[in-house]
mmCIF file of C-alpha atoms in Angstrom:
data_model
loop_
_atom_site.group_PDB
_atom_site.id
_atom_site.type_symbol
_atom_site.label_atom_id
_atom_site.label_comp_id
_atom_site.label_asym_id
_atom_site.label_seq_id
_atom_site.Cartn_x
_atom_site.Cartn_y
_atom_site.Cartn_z
ATOM 1 C CA MET A 59 -12.486 2.027 -17.740
ATOM 2 C CA VAL A 60 -13.198 3.006 -14.152
ATOM 3 C CA MET A 61 -16.955 3.068 -13.514
ATOM 4 C CA ARG A 62 -18.550 6.015 -11.780
ATOM 5 C CA ALA A 63 -21.074 5.378 -9.056
ATOM 6 C CA GLY A 64 -24.579 5.699 -10.386
ATOM 7 C CA VAL A 65 -27.544 4.023 -11.948
ATOM 8 C CA ARG A 66 -28.351 3.541 -15.589
ATOM 9 C CA GLY A 67 -31.992 4.714 -15.762
ATOM 10 C CA ARG A 68 -34.234 6.560 -13.294
ATOM 11 C CA ARG A 69 -36.986 5.636 -10.850
ATOM 12 C CA ARG A 70 -39.676 8.319 -10.806
ATOM 13 C CA GLY A 71 -38.083 11.100 -8.822
ATOM 14 C CA GLY A 72 -36.237 10.029 -5.598
ATOM 15 C CA ALA A 73 -32.594 9.324 -4.679
ATOM 16 C CA VAL A 74 -30.268 7.115 -2.694
ATOM 17 C CA GLU A 75 -28.100 9.068 -0.293
ATOM 18 C CA GLY A 76 -25.597 7.252 1.913
ATOM 19 C CA SER A 77 -27.412 4.507 3.834
ATOM 20 C CA HIS A 78 -30.974 5.517 3.018
ATOM 21 C CA VAL A 79 -33.369 6.200 0.175
ATOM 22 C CA THR A 80 -35.158 9.536 -0.066
ATOM 23 C CA ALA A 81 -38.532 9.290 -1.742
ATOM 24 C CA ALA A 82 -40.001 12.009 -3.905
ATOM 25 C CA GLY A 83 -42.141 13.300 -1.039
ATOM 26 C CA GLY A 84 -39.145 13.630 1.248
ATOM 27 C CA ARG A 85 -39.734 10.466 3.288
ATOM 28 C CA THR A 86 -36.545 8.627 4.275
ATOM 29 C CA VAL A 87 -36.322 4.831 4.212
ATOM 30 C CA ARG A 88 -33.200 3.056 5.434
ATOM 31 C CA LEU A 89 -31.482 0.539 3.200
ATOM 32 C CA ALA A 90 -31.446 -1.792 6.220
ATOM 33 C CA ASP A 91 -35.265 -1.675 6.313
ATOM 34 C CA ILE A 92 -35.456 -2.489 2.617
ATOM 35 C CA ALA A 93 -33.019 -5.366 3.136
ATOM 36 C CA THR A 94 -35.076 -6.768 6.018
ATOM 37 C CA ARG A 95 -38.313 -6.555 4.024
ATOM 38 C CA ALA A 96 -36.724 -8.251 0.995
ATOM 39 C CA GLY A 97 -34.819 -10.842 3.036
ATOM 40 C CA VAL A 98 -31.431 -9.886 1.596
ATOM 41 C CA SER A 99 -28.305 -8.014 2.725
ATOM 42 C CA VAL A 100 -27.842 -4.241 2.634
ATOM 43 C CA LYS A 101 -25.068 -4.773 0.081
ATOM 44 C CA THR A 102 -27.509 -6.597 -2.201
ATOM 45 C CA VAL A 103 -30.006 -3.738 -1.884
ATOM 46 C CA SER A 104 -27.255 -1.307 -2.842
ATOM 47 C CA ARG A 105 -26.336 -3.447 -5.865
ATOM 48 C CA VAL A 106 -29.930 -3.514 -7.065
ATOM 49 C CA ILE A 107 -30.413 0.229 -6.583
ATOM 50 C CA ASN A 108 -27.184 0.942 -8.443
ATOM 51 C CA ALA A 109 -28.170 -1.407 -11.293
ATOM 52 C CA GLU A 110 -25.065 -3.519 -10.860
ATOM 53 C CA PRO A 111 -24.845 -6.760 -12.867
ATOM 54 C CA HIS A 112 -24.885 -10.338 -11.562
ATOM 55 C CA VAL A 113 -27.991 -9.981 -9.374
ATOM 56 C CA ALA A 114 -30.550 -12.770 -9.767
ATOM 57 C CA ALA A 115 -33.825 -11.656 -11.329
ATOM 58 C CA ALA A 116 -35.865 -12.954 -8.371
ATOM 59 C CA THR A 117 -33.640 -11.069 -5.925
ATOM 60 C CA ARG A 118 -33.925 -7.884 -7.944
ATOM 61 C CA GLN A 119 -37.717 -8.200 -8.021
ATOM 62 C CA ALA A 120 -37.864 -8.773 -4.240
ATOM 63 C CA VAL A 121 -35.800 -5.663 -3.553
ATOM 64 C CA GLU A 122 -37.835 -3.550 -5.969
ATOM 65 C CA ALA A 123 -41.059 -4.783 -4.368
ATOM 66 C CA ALA A 124 -39.756 -3.918 -0.900
ATOM 67 C CA ILE A 125 -38.866 -0.433 -2.108
ATOM 68 C CA GLU A 126 -42.390 0.065 -3.434
ATOM 69 C CA GLU A 127 -44.013 -1.296 -0.270
ATOM 70 C CA LEU A 128 -41.973 0.983 1.985
ATOM 71 C CA GLY A 129 -42.887 4.023 -0.060
ATOM 72 C CA ALA A 130 -39.457 4.745 -1.441
ATOM 73 C CA GLY A 131 -40.355 3.883 -4.974
ATOM 74 C CA GLY A 132 -39.153 7.152 -6.363
ATOM 75 C CA ASP A 133 -35.837 7.630 -8.124
ATOM 76 C CA THR A 134 -33.306 5.507 -6.229
ATOM 77 C CA ARG A 135 -30.422 6.741 -8.300
ATOM 78 C CA PRO A 136 -27.496 8.147 -6.286
ATOM 79 C CA ARG A 137 -27.419 11.853 -6.867
ATOM 80 C CA GLY A 138 -24.310 13.295 -8.346
ATOM 81 C CA ARG A 139 -22.260 15.147 -5.784
ATOM 82 C CA LYS A 140 -23.215 18.779 -6.263
ATOM 83 C CA ARG A 141 -20.446 20.137 -4.079
ATOM 84 C CA ARG A 142 -17.051 19.097 -2.846
ATOM 85 C CA THR A 143 -16.378 18.720 0.840
ATOM 86 C CA GLY A 144 -12.752 19.839 0.617
ATOM 87 C CA VAL A 145 -11.647 16.648 2.396
ATOM 88 C CA VAL A 146 -9.223 14.005 1.101
ATOM 89 C CA GLY A 147 -8.608 10.771 3.012
ATOM 90 C CA LEU A 148 -5.204 9.137 3.454
ATOM 91 C CA ILE A 149 -4.734 5.590 4.759
ATOM 92 C CA PHE A 150 -1.216 4.362 5.457
ATOM 93 C CA PRO A 151 -0.218 1.013 7.002
ATOM 94 C CA ASP A 152 2.230 1.763 9.805
ATOM 95 C CA VAL A 153 2.996 5.117 11.406
ATOM 96 C CA ARG A 154 6.133 3.611 12.990
ATOM 97 C CA ASN A 155 7.740 2.990 9.600
ATOM 98 C CA ASP A 156 9.843 6.003 8.635
ATOM 99 C CA TYR A 157 9.298 5.448 4.912
ATOM 100 C CA PHE A 158 5.513 5.655 5.265
ATOM 101 C CA ALA A 159 5.891 8.670 7.526
ATOM 102 C CA ALA A 160 8.072 10.459 4.938
ATOM 103 C CA VAL A 161 5.656 9.729 2.088
ATOM 104 C CA SER A 162 2.706 10.799 4.239
ATOM 105 C CA ARG A 163 4.388 14.131 5.067
ATOM 106 C CA ALA A 164 5.144 14.743 1.390
ATOM 107 C CA LEU A 165 1.550 13.912 0.483
ATOM 108 C CA GLN A 166 0.229 16.309 3.102
ATOM 109 C CA GLU A 167 2.277 19.130 1.583
ATOM 110 C CA ARG A 168 1.203 18.328 -1.966
ATOM 111 C CA LEU A 169 -2.440 17.651 -1.194
ATOM 112 C CA ALA A 170 -2.808 21.136 0.235
ATOM 113 C CA THR A 171 -3.105 22.298 -3.381
ATOM 114 C CA VAL A 172 -6.029 19.914 -3.980
ATOM 115 C CA SER A 173 -7.955 19.991 -0.726
ATOM 116 C CA PRO A 174 -7.846 22.233 2.335
ATOM 117 C CA THR A 175 -8.359 19.267 4.671
ATOM 118 C CA LEU A 176 -6.471 15.967 4.801
ATOM 119 C CA VAL A 177 -7.757 13.266 7.140
ATOM 120 C CA SER A 178 -5.143 10.555 7.651
ATOM 121 C CA SER A 179 -5.378 7.271 9.498
ATOM 122 C CA ASP A 180 -3.123 4.310 10.289
ATOM 123 C CA SER A 181 -4.546 0.905 9.330
ATOM 124 C CA ASP A 182 -1.776 -0.943 11.195
ATOM 125 C CA ASP A 183 -1.642 -3.233 8.135
ATOM 126 C CA ASP A 184 -4.965 -4.735 9.271
ATOM 127 C CA LEU A 185 -7.675 -5.092 6.628
ATOM 128 C CA HIS A 186 -10.421 -4.959 9.276
ATOM 129 C CA ILE A 187 -9.152 -1.615 10.565
ATOM 130 C CA GLU A 188 -8.821 -0.442 6.972
ATOM 131 C CA GLU A 189 -12.453 -1.422 6.378
ATOM 132 C CA GLU A 190 -13.571 0.668 9.362
ATOM 133 C CA ILE A 191 -11.579 3.654 8.107
ATOM 134 C CA LEU A 192 -13.133 3.362 4.641
ATOM 135 C CA GLN A 193 -16.616 3.377 6.150
ATOM 136 C CA ALA A 194 -15.704 6.477 8.178
ATOM 137 C CA PHE A 195 -14.373 8.207 5.063
ATOM 138 C CA ARG A 196 -17.568 7.311 3.229
ATOM 139 C CA ARG A 197 -19.569 9.035 5.966
ATOM 140 C CA LEU A 198 -17.285 12.061 5.702
ATOM 141 C CA GLU A 199 -18.014 12.150 1.948
ATOM 142 C CA VAL A 200 -14.344 12.657 1.121
ATOM 143 C CA ASP A 201 -13.553 14.061 -2.314
ATOM 144 C CA GLY A 202 -10.805 11.510 -2.866
ATOM 145 C CA LEU A 203 -8.673 8.812 -1.259
ATOM 146 C CA VAL A 204 -4.966 8.002 -1.234
ATOM 147 C CA ILE A 205 -4.282 4.549 0.164
ATOM 148 C CA PHE A 206 -1.443 2.120 0.889
ATOM 149 C CA PRO A 207 -3.873 -0.810 0.658
ATOM 150 C CA THR A 208 -4.133 -3.840 2.906
ATOM 151 C CA GLY A 209 -7.146 -5.384 1.179
ATOM 152 C CA ALA A 210 -10.366 -4.262 2.861
ATOM 153 C CA PRO A 211 -13.369 -6.006 1.236
ATOM 154 C CA SER A 212 -15.170 -2.779 0.319
ATOM 155 C CA LEU A 213 -12.153 -1.072 -1.281
ATOM 156 C CA PRO A 214 -13.138 -1.894 -4.910
ATOM 157 C CA GLU A 215 -16.659 -0.546 -4.383
ATOM 158 C CA PHE A 216 -15.297 2.536 -2.602
ATOM 159 C CA ALA A 217 -12.879 3.188 -5.469
ATOM 160 C CA ARG A 218 -15.652 2.934 -8.051
ATOM 161 C CA GLN A 219 -17.563 5.673 -6.274
ATOM 162 C CA ILE A 220 -14.822 7.979 -4.980
ATOM 163 C CA PRO A 221 -11.615 9.037 -6.818
ATOM 164 C CA THR A 222 -8.874 6.806 -5.427
ATOM 165 C CA VAL A 223 -5.119 6.473 -5.955
ATOM 166 C CA VAL A 224 -3.259 3.420 -4.691
ATOM 167 C CA VAL A 225 0.340 4.068 -3.674
ATOM 168 C CA ASP A 226 3.423 1.937 -2.893
ATOM 169 C CA ARG A 227 1.717 -1.492 -3.040
ATOM 170 C CA THR A 228 -1.397 -3.049 -4.517
ATOM 171 C CA VAL A 229 -3.914 -5.802 -3.807
ATOM 172 C CA PRO A 230 -5.607 -8.082 -6.359
ATOM 173 C CA SER A 231 -9.075 -6.588 -5.874
ATOM 174 C CA VAL A 232 -8.064 -3.167 -7.244
ATOM 175 C CA ARG A 233 -5.272 -4.081 -9.648
ATOM 176 C CA GLY A 234 -6.272 -2.673 -13.028
ATOM 177 C CA LEU A 235 -9.310 -0.960 -11.501
ATOM 178 C CA VAL A 236 -7.876 2.250 -10.051
ATOM 179 C CA ASP A 237 -4.913 4.586 -10.505
ATOM 180 C CA HIS A 238 -1.609 3.349 -9.052
ATOM 181 C CA VAL A 239 1.733 4.977 -8.255
ATOM 182 C CA LEU A 240 4.228 2.222 -7.448
ATOM 183 C CA PRO A 241 7.978 2.248 -6.842
ATOM 184 C CA ASP A 242 9.738 -0.333 -9.016
ATOM 185 C CA SER A 243 10.715 -2.743 -6.229
ATOM 186 C CA ARG A 244 11.804 -5.523 -8.546
ATOM 187 C CA ARG A 245 14.413 -3.456 -10.341
ATOM 188 C CA ALA A 246 15.815 -2.042 -7.101
ATOM 189 C CA ALA A 247 16.017 -5.462 -5.407
ATOM 190 C CA GLU A 248 17.761 -6.901 -8.452
ATOM 191 C CA SER A 249 20.282 -4.070 -8.438
ATOM 192 C CA LEU A 250 21.110 -4.463 -4.745
ATOM 193 C CA THR A 251 21.396 -8.252 -4.936
ATOM 194 C CA LEU A 252 23.559 -8.137 -8.064
ATOM 195 C CA HIS A 253 25.738 -5.494 -6.430
ATOM 196 C CA MET A 254 26.538 -7.838 -3.542
ATOM 197 C CA VAL A 255 27.219 -10.798 -5.824
ATOM 198 C CA GLU A 256 29.079 -9.131 -8.674
ATOM 199 C CA GLN A 257 30.810 -6.182 -7.033
ATOM 200 C CA HIS A 258 31.603 -7.686 -3.632
ATOM 201 C CA HIS A 259 31.872 -11.319 -4.751
ATOM 202 C CA VAL A 260 29.866 -12.869 -1.913
ATOM 203 C CA GLN A 261 29.024 -16.527 -2.442
ATOM 204 C CA ARG A 262 26.080 -16.569 -0.042
ATOM 205 C CA VAL A 263 23.260 -14.040 0.230
ATOM 206 C CA CYS A 264 20.324 -13.728 2.609
ATOM 207 C CA LEU A 265 16.992 -11.947 2.301
ATOM 208 C CA VAL A 266 15.561 -10.680 5.595
ATOM 209 C CA ALA A 267 11.976 -9.683 4.872
ATOM 210 C CA GLY A 268 8.640 -8.706 6.318
ATOM 211 C CA ASN A 269 5.249 -10.024 5.233
ATOM 212 C CA LEU A 270 5.532 -11.414 1.701
ATOM 213 C CA GLY A 271 1.783 -11.032 1.342
ATOM 214 C CA VAL A 272 2.452 -7.334 0.740
ATOM 215 C CA SER A 273 2.988 -6.866 -3.000
ATOM 216 C CA THR A 274 6.041 -4.622 -2.593
ATOM 217 C CA LEU A 275 7.871 -7.138 -0.419
ATOM 218 C CA ARG A 276 6.743 -10.010 -2.623
ATOM 219 C CA ASN A 277 8.252 -8.221 -5.628
ATOM 220 C CA ARG A 278 11.552 -7.800 -3.762
ATOM 221 C CA HIS A 279 11.532 -11.492 -2.897
ATOM 222 C CA THR A 280 10.831 -12.428 -6.530
ATOM 223 C CA ALA A 281 13.675 -10.229 -7.791
ATOM 224 C CA PHE A 282 16.069 -11.630 -5.179
ATOM 225 C CA HIS A 283 15.332 -15.184 -6.312
ATOM 226 C CA ARG A 284 15.647 -14.200 -9.944
ATOM 227 C CA VAL A 285 19.197 -12.969 -9.352
ATOM 228 C CA VAL A 286 20.388 -15.892 -7.216
ATOM 229 C CA GLY A 287 18.830 -18.321 -9.676
ATOM 230 C CA ARG A 288 20.621 -16.666 -12.574
ATOM 231 C CA THR A 289 23.983 -16.467 -10.783
ATOM 232 C CA GLY A 290 23.774 -19.788 -8.955
ATOM 233 C CA THR A 291 24.419 -18.097 -5.605
ATOM 234 C CA GLU A 292 23.698 -19.918 -2.341
ATOM 235 C CA ASN A 293 20.763 -18.151 -0.721
ATOM 236 C CA HIS A 294 18.679 -18.064 2.446
ATOM 237 C CA VAL A 295 15.344 -16.336 3.120
ATOM 238 C CA LEU A 296 13.913 -15.139 6.416
ATOM 239 C CA ALA A 297 10.376 -13.818 5.933
ATOM 240 C CA GLY A 298 7.222 -12.888 7.819
ATOM 241 C CA LEU A 299 9.105 -10.717 10.321
ATOM 242 C CA THR A 300 7.302 -7.665 11.673
ATOM 243 C CA THR A 301 9.678 -6.040 14.167
ATOM 244 C CA ALA A 302 13.397 -5.366 14.557
ATOM 245 C CA GLU A 303 13.411 -7.770 17.492
ATOM 246 C CA GLU A 304 11.937 -10.582 15.405
ATOM 247 C CA ALA A 305 14.463 -9.863 12.664
ATOM 248 C CA GLU A 306 17.331 -9.933 15.168
ATOM 249 C CA THR A 307 16.237 -13.280 16.604
ATOM 250 C CA ALA A 308 15.824 -14.917 13.197
ATOM 251 C CA ALA A 309 19.038 -13.421 11.778
ATOM 252 C CA TYR A 310 21.043 -14.472 14.827
ATOM 253 C CA ALA A 311 19.890 -18.080 14.435
ATOM 254 C CA LEU A 312 20.754 -18.106 10.726
ATOM 255 C CA PHE A 313 24.020 -16.152 10.753
ATOM 256 C CA ARG A 314 25.631 -18.396 13.357
ATOM 257 C CA THR A 315 25.342 -21.275 10.834
ATOM 258 C CA LEU A 316 26.917 -19.367 7.928
ATOM 259 C CA GLU A 317 30.570 -18.886 7.103
ATOM 260 C CA PRO A 318 31.436 -15.230 6.424
ATOM 261 C CA PRO A 319 31.574 -13.295 4.285
ATOM 262 C CA PHE A 320 27.971 -13.264 3.076
ATOM 263 C CA GLY A 321 25.528 -10.665 1.837
ATOM 264 C CA VAL A 322 22.207 -9.533 3.290
ATOM 265 C CA LEU A 323 19.334 -7.654 1.673
ATOM 266 C CA ALA A 324 16.975 -6.199 4.292
ATOM 267 C CA THR A 325 13.545 -5.191 3.006
ATOM 268 C CA ASN A 326 13.070 -2.185 5.312
ATOM 269 C CA SER A 327 14.625 -0.229 8.160
ATOM 270 C CA LEU A 328 13.273 -2.554 10.868
ATOM 271 C CA MET A 329 14.903 -5.543 9.184
ATOM 272 C CA PHE A 330 18.138 -3.534 8.809
ATOM 273 C CA TRP A 331 18.383 -2.828 12.534
ATOM 274 C CA GLY A 332 17.556 -6.436 13.366
ATOM 275 C CA VAL A 333 20.375 -7.658 11.105
ATOM 276 C CA LEU A 334 22.781 -5.127 12.592
ATOM 277 C CA SER A 335 21.956 -6.191 16.149
ATOM 278 C CA ALA A 336 22.442 -9.867 15.288
ATOM 279 C CA ALA A 337 25.812 -9.068 13.718
ATOM 280 C CA VAL A 338 26.975 -7.244 16.849
ATOM 281 C CA ARG A 339 25.891 -10.145 19.093
ATOM 282 C CA LEU A 340 27.872 -12.588 16.937
ATOM 283 C CA GLY A 341 30.918 -10.342 16.630
ATOM 284 C CA LEU A 342 30.501 -10.084 12.857
ATOM 285 C CA LYS A 343 31.805 -6.914 11.228
ATOM 286 C CA ILE A 344 30.098 -4.806 8.588
ATOM 287 C CA PRO A 345 31.095 -4.974 5.735
ATOM 288 C CA SER A 346 34.025 -7.417 6.003
ATOM 289 C CA ASP A 347 31.880 -10.270 7.344
ATOM 290 C CA ILE A 348 28.429 -9.119 6.232
ATOM 291 C CA VAL A 349 27.844 -7.044 3.106
ATOM 292 C CA LEU A 350 24.622 -5.302 4.099
ATOM 293 C CA THR A 351 22.121 -3.617 1.789
ATOM 294 C CA THR A 352 18.621 -2.410 2.542
ATOM 295 C CA PHE A 353 15.501 -0.592 1.410
ATOM 296 C CA ASP A 354 14.358 2.742 2.846
ATOM 297 C CA GLN A 355 15.975 5.531 4.799
ATOM 298 C CA ILE A 356 17.564 4.358 8.034
ATOM 299 C CA PRO A 357 16.806 6.674 10.946
ATOM 300 C CA GLY A 358 19.275 6.950 13.768
ATOM 301 C CA VAL A 359 22.490 6.250 11.838
ATOM 302 C CA GLY A 360 23.704 9.845 11.871
ATOM 303 C CA THR A 361 25.762 9.455 15.059
ATOM 304 C CA THR A 362 27.163 5.997 14.279
ATOM 305 C CA GLY A 363 29.285 6.738 11.228
ATOM 306 C CA ILE A 364 27.274 4.155 9.263
ATOM 307 C CA VAL A 365 26.299 5.109 5.728
ATOM 308 C CA PRO A 366 23.754 2.514 4.552
ATOM 309 C CA THR A 367 23.755 1.102 1.071
ATOM 310 C CA ASN A 368 20.078 1.529 0.392
ATOM 311 C CA ALA A 369 17.298 1.939 -2.146
ATOM 312 C CA VAL A 370 14.930 4.768 -1.282
ATOM 313 C CA ALA A 371 11.706 5.661 -3.065
ATOM 314 C CA PRO A 372 11.803 9.454 -3.513
ATOM 315 C CA ALA A 373 8.925 10.639 -1.325
ATOM 316 C CA THR A 374 8.494 14.017 -3.027
ATOM 317 C CA THR A 375 8.338 12.468 -6.505
ATOM 318 C CA LEU A 376 5.931 9.797 -5.300
ATOM 319 C CA ALA A 377 3.686 12.401 -3.688
ATOM 320 C CA ALA A 378 3.745 14.647 -6.753
ATOM 321 C CA ARG A 379 2.630 11.800 -9.032
ATOM 322 C CA VAL A 380 -0.095 10.716 -6.606
ATOM 323 C CA VAL A 381 -1.536 14.213 -6.387
ATOM 324 C CA GLN A 382 -1.328 14.574 -10.164
ATOM 325 C CA LEU A 383 -3.402 11.429 -10.729
ATOM 326 C CA LEU A 384 -5.855 12.244 -7.936
ATOM 327 C CA THR A 385 -6.472 15.754 -9.263
ATOM 328 C CA GLU A 386 -7.037 14.449 -12.778
ATOM 329 C CA ARG A 387 -9.355 11.731 -11.470
ATOM 330 C CA ILE A 388 -11.447 14.179 -9.420
ATOM 331 C CA ASN A 389 -11.803 16.488 -12.419
ATOM 332 C CA ASN A 390 -12.416 13.692 -14.919
ATOM 333 C CA PRO A 391 -13.777 10.487 -13.293
ATOM 334 C CA GLY A 392 -14.168 8.812 -16.687
ATOM 335 C CA LEU A 393 -10.429 8.476 -17.304
ATOM 336 C CA PRO A 394 -9.134 4.902 -17.689
ATOM 337 C CA PRO A 395 -7.041 3.604 -14.750
ATOM 338 C CA ARG A 396 -3.362 4.576 -14.942
ATOM 339 C CA LEU A 397 -0.186 2.978 -13.556
ATOM 340 C CA LEU A 398 2.924 5.064 -12.899
ATOM 341 C CA GLU A 399 6.139 3.364 -11.798
ATOM 342 C CA ILE A 400 8.805 5.337 -9.937
ATOM 343 C CA ASP A 401 12.490 4.402 -9.845
ATOM 344 C CA TYR A 402 14.232 4.052 -6.500
ATOM 345 C CA ASP A 403 17.260 6.169 -5.680
ATOM 346 C CA ILE A 404 20.133 3.801 -4.819
ATOM 347 C CA ALA A 405 23.096 5.032 -2.777
ATOM 348 C CA TYR A 406 26.205 2.982 -1.981
ATOM 349 C CA GLY A 407 27.744 3.472 1.434
ATOM 350 C CA THR A 408 29.804 1.842 4.152
ATOM 351 C CA THR A 409 27.558 -1.148 4.834
ATOM 352 C CA CYS A 410 28.493 -2.793 1.547
ATOM 353 C CA GLY A 411 32.088 -1.544 1.575
ATOM 354 C CA CYS A 412 31.891 0.904 -1.289
ATOM 355 C CA ILE A 413 32.755 3.732 1.118
ATOM 356 C CA PRO A 414 35.400 2.655 3.669
ATOM 357 C CA LEU A 415 34.887 4.559 6.902
ATOM 358 C CA ASP A 416 36.872 3.590 9.985
ATOM 359 C CA ALA A 417 34.206 5.162 12.173
ATOM 360 C CA ALA A 418 31.631 2.649 11.001
ATOM 361 C CA ARG A 419 33.967 -0.271 11.601
ATOM 362 C CA ASN A 420 34.757 0.959 15.113
ATOM 363 C CA VAL A 421 31.067 1.177 16.004
ATOM 364 C CA LEU A 422 30.461 -2.392 14.904
ATOM 365 C CA GLY A 423 33.326 -4.050 16.602
#
């Protein structure tokens, strides 16, 4: 079950609010002052006040003594939120990625029914930036949070106190703790890889991927290896790439050593464009030399005649399920954590050869 923020038991009539304790007489004492007096961290003070487990008895006694000495010995229980602020926070990892942008737009439309104000922020896939955003959202007293997580240290604690829905990917610290809406990356990656091997009969396949520390990309990598292991297909993996330029450089170095035809699964639009650029530099044609498949919508292909073979998580469906879980969580914080998996939409186009278009071939060589 997901725990609500609060204390089991009361302390004679005061309350913890944000970063301070309000005593019964109205005097405010900062948690930092309590921590200094007790010789512990602010986080430890918060754990004692909130009656969290796994605090040493001596530490608990020191904190309680400091509270008494500083005159905040009233009820240090966090008060239940008596009103909603009308604000929901959204944290996404990369504003430059068109998939995240599409999901964010869909969420903004859907969240309008839950909250009049959406505050969104880009973590740049950096857990330290994500941590700063979480602290800002805590100060804003948001009613709920939707997050594409990177792994900020305080995320589990934040999620215990504020209704939170994790979307697209997860991190170990909140797996099984909060509500999730996740596209089924494994199934989609298996389908695309099998399509290249079984339908287009390539004997070599390559995975061109971003950071495999991200659960979504790790799942795609796992599924790719499951297929090539089962079919005995020669395979190559390029991973840890963050830009189209990095993908182009790595793909160019690999492709010049391979005999066409071969297949490529790109894990996002940046990897797709990097692969395409490397193919053009080497004079390799799509799809006769390279059978190319990818994840996500590919912006900018409208004028090229290219129709990507791609797996796309339906943004509107994803957003609808996220808002459903967030609304239910806000209205009933005691619900157990839920996991909803969403199927990708897979379309077959010119880049794998299922749709032969001369225009696409002319563009590529």
